[in-house]
mmCIF file of C-alpha atoms in Angstrom:
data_model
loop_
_atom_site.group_PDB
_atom_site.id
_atom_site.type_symbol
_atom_site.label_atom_id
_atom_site.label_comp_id
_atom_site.label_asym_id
_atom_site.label_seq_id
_atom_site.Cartn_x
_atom_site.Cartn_y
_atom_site.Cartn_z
ATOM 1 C CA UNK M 28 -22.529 56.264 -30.703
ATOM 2 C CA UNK M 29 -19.753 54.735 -28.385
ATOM 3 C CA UNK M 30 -17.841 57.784 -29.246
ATOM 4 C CA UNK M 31 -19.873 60.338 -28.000
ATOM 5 C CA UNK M 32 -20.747 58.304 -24.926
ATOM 6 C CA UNK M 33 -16.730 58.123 -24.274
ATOM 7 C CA UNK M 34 -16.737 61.512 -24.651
ATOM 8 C CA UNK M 35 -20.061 62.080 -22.039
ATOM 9 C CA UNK M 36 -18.332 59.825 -19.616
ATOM 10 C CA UNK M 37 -14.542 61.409 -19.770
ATOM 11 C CA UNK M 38 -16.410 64.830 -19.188
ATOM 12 C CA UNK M 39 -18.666 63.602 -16.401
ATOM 13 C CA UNK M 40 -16.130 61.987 -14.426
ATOM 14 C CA UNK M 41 -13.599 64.980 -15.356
ATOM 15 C CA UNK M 42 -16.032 67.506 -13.934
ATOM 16 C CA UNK M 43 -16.762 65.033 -10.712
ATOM 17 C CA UNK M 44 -13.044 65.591 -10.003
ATOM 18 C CA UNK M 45 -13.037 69.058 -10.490
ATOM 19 C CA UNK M 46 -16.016 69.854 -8.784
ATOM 20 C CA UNK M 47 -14.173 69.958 -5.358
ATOM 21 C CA UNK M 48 -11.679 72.745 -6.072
ATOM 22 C CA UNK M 49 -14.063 74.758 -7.991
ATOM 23 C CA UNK M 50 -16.898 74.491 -5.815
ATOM 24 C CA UNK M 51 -15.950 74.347 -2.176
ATOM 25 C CA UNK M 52 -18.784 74.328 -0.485
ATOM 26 C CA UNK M 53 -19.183 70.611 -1.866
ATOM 27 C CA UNK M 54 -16.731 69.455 0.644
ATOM 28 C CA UNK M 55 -17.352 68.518 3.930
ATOM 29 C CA UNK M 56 -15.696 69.075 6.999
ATOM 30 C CA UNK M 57 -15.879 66.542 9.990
ATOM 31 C CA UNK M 58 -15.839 68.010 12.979
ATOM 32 C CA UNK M 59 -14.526 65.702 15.987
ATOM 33 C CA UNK M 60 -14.476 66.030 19.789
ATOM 34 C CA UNK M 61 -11.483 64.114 19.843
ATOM 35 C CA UNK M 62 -9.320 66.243 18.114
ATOM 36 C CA UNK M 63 -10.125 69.201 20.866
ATOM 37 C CA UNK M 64 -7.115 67.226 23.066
ATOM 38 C CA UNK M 65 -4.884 67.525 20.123
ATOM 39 C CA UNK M 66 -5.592 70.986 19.547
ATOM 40 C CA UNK M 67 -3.925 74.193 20.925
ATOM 41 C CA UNK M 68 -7.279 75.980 21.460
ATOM 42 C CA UNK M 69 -7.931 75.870 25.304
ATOM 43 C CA UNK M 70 -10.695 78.209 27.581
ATOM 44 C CA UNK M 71 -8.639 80.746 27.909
ATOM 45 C CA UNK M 72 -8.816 82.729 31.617
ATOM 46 C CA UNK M 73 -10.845 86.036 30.688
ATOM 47 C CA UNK M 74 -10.884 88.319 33.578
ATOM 48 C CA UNK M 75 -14.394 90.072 34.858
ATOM 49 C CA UNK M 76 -14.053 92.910 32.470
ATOM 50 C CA UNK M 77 -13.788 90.569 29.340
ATOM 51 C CA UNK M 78 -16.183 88.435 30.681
ATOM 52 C CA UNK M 79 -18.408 91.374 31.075
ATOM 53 C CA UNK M 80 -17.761 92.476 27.942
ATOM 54 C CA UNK M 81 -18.711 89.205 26.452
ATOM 55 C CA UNK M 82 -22.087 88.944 28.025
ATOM 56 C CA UNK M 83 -22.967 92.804 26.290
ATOM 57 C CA UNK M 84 -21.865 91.638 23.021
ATOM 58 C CA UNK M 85 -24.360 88.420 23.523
ATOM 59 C CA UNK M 86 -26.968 90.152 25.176
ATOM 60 C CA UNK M 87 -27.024 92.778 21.974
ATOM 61 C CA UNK M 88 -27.406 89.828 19.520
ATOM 62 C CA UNK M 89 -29.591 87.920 21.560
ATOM 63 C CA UNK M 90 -32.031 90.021 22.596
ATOM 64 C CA UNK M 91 -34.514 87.069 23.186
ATOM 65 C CA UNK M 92 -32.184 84.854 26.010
ATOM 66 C CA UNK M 93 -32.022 85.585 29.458
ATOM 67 C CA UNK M 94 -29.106 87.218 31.096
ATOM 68 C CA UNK M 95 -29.237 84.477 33.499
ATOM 69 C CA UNK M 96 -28.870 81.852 30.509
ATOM 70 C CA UNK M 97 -25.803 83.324 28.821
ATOM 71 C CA UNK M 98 -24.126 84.064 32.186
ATOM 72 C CA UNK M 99 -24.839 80.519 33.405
ATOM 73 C CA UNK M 100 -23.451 79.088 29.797
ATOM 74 C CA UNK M 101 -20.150 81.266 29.909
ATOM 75 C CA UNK M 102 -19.390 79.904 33.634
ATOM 76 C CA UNK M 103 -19.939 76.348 32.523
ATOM 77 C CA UNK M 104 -17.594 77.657 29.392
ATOM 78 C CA UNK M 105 -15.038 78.917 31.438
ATOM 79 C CA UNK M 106 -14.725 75.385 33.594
ATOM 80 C CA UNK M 107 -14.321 73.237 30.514
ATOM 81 C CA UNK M 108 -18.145 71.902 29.637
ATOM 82 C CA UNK M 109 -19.342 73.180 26.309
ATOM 83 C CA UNK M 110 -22.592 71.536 26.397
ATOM 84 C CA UNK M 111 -25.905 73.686 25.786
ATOM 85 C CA UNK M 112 -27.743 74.480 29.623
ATOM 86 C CA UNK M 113 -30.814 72.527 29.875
ATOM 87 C CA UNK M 114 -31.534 73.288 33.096
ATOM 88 C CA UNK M 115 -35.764 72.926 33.971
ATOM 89 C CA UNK M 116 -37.171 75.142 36.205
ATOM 90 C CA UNK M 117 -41.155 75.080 36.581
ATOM 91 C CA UNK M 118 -43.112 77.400 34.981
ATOM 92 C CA UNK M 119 -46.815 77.078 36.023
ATOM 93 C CA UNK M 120 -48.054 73.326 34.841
ATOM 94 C CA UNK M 121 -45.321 72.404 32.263
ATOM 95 C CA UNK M 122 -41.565 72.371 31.958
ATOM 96 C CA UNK M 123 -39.725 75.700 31.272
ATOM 97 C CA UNK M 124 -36.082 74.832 30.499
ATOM 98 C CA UNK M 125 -34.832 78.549 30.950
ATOM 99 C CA UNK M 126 -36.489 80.104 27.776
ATOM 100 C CA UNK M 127 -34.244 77.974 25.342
ATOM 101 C CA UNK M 128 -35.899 74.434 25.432
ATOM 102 C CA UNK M 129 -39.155 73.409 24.689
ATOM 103 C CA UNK M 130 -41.269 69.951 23.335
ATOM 104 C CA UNK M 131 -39.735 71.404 20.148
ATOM 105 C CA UNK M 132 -36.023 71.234 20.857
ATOM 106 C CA UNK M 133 -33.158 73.903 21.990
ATOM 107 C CA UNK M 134 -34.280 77.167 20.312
ATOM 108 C CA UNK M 135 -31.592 78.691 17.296
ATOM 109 C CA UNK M 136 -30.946 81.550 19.451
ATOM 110 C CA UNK M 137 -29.857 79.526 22.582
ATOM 111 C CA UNK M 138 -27.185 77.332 20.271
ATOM 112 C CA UNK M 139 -25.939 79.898 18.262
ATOM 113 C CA UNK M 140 -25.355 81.496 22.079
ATOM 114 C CA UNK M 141 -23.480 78.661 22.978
ATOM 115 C CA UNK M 142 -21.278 78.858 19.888
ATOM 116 C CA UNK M 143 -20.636 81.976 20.175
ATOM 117 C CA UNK M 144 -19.696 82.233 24.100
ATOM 118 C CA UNK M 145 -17.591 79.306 22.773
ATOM 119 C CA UNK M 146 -15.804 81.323 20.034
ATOM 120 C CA UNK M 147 -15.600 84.086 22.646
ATOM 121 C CA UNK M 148 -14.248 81.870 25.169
ATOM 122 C CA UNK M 149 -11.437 80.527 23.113
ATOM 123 C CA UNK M 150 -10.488 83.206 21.625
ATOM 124 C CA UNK M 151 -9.987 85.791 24.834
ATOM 125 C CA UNK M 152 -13.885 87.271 25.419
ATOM 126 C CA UNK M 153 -14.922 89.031 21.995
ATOM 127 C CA UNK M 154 -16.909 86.916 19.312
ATOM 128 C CA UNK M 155 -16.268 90.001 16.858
ATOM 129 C CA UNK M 156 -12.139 88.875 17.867
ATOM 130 C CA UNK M 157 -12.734 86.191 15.362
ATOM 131 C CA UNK M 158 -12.552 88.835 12.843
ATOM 132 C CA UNK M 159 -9.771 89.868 13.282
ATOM 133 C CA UNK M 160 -7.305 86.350 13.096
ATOM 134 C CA UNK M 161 -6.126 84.880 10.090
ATOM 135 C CA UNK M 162 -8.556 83.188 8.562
ATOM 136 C CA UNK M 163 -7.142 79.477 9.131
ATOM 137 C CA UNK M 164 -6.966 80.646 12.864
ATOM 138 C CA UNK M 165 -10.291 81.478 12.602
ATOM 139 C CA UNK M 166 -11.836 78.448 10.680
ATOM 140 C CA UNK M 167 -9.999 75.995 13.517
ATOM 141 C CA UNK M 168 -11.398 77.892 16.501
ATOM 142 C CA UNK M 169 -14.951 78.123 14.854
ATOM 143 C CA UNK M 170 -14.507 74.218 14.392
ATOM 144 C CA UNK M 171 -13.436 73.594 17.960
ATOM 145 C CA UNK M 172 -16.651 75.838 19.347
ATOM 146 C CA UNK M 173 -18.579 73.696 16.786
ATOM 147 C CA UNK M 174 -16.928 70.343 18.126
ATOM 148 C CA UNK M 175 -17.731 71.357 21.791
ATOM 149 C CA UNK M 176 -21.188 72.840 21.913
ATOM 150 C CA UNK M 177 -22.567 70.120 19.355
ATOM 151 C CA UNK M 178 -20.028 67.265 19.455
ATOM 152 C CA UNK M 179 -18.771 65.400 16.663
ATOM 153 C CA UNK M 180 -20.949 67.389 13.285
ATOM 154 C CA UNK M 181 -20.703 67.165 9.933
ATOM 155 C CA UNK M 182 -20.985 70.937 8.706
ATOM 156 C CA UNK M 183 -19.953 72.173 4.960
ATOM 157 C CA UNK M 184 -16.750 74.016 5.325
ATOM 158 C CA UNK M 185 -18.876 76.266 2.791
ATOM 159 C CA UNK M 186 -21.024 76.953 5.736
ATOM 160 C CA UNK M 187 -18.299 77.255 7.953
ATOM 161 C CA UNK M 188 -16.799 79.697 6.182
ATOM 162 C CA UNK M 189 -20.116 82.055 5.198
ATOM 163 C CA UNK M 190 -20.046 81.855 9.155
ATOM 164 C CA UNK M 191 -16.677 83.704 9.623
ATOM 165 C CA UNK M 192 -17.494 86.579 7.458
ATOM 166 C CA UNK M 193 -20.672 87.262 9.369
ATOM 167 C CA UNK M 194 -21.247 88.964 13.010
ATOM 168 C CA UNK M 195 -22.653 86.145 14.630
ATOM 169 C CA UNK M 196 -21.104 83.070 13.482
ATOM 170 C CA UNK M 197 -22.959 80.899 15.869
ATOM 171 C CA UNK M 198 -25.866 81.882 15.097
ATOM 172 C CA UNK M 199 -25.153 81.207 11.337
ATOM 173 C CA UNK M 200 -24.344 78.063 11.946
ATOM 174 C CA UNK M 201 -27.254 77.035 13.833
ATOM 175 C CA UNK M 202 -29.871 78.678 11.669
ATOM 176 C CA UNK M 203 -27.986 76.277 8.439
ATOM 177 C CA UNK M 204 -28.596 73.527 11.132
ATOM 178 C CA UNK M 205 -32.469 74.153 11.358
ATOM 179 C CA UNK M 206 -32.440 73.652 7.760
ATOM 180 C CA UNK M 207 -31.079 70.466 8.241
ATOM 181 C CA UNK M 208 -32.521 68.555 10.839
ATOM 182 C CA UNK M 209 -35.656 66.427 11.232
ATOM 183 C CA UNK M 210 -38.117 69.710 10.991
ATOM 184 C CA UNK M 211 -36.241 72.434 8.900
ATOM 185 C CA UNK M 212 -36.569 75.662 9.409
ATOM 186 C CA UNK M 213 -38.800 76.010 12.755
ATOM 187 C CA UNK M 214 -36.700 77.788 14.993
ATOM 188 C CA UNK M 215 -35.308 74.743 17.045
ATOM 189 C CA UNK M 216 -32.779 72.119 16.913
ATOM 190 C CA UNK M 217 -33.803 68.919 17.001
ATOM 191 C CA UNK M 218 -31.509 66.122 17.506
#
């Protein structure tokens, strides 16, 4: 009996070490803010044609958000804060917060926005740009737009990387983080 529970303990602790190359979606990445002052990923200066450009692209995958809302997120982009637009503007008796926020939390749509202006942002006005880096390029500046619009995350680098092979990496990622947070899978953030 203590052989063959030698045995099932050399294979268990074997395939715990394994585990991590074969399946990567196991590990985790950390995302910190702090690193974005280490890195070589800046806003870069898009020009009103990019910029333009940009908004189309967003406006085509986010039918649902107001021109008003991405336009108003890539300016605050472009000058260096990341952070969603929560802006409240009254809308009859109760609180409107521009479409994207409600008692509920920001809306999927209006984060994976953010990401992706982000990702757009940093990498010269195109989210579909992404495609075509390397893919270690890529994964960094999808981890900085991560790092900015959300702050310091823990996200799968499984996750992250189903993102990059998709159109719409920000709005990947923030559908995966509806499935994660306090009420998974209702359409809204909630920190």
């Amino acid at each position: 009996m203590k052989k063959a529970s030698k045995k099932l303990l050399i294979c268990g602790l074997l395939s715990l070490s394994f585990s991590g190359t074969i399946i990567p979606s196991l590990e985790t990445t950390i995302v910190y803010g702090e690193e974005l002052t280490e890195n070589k990923f800046v806003p870069k200066k898009l020009t009103l044609e990019q910029q333009e450009n940009l908004i189309q692209e967003l406006k085509n995958k986010y039918p649902t958000l107001s021109d008003y809302y991405l336009r108003e997120t890539l300016r605050r982009q472009l000058k260096g804060d990341f952070r969603p637009v929560y802006e409240k503007i009254s809308h009859g008796s109760r609180p409107f917060f521009l479409g994207i926020w409600d008692e509920q939390g920001l809306t999927v749509d209006a984060v994976g926005a953010a990401i992706d202006v982000a990702i757009g942002v940093l990498t010269g006005g195109s989210v579909s740009a992404l495609a075509h880096l390397g893919k270690h390029e890529a994964k960094n500046i999808l981890k900085q737009a991560i790092a900015r619009v959300l702050g310091n995350k823990f996200i799968s680098s499984g996750v992250i990387e189903f993102a990059l092979n998709l159109a719409s990496p920000g709005h990947a990622i923030a559908q995966w983080w509806d499935s994660q947070d306090a009420y998974p899978n209702n359409g809204h953030i909630n920190f």
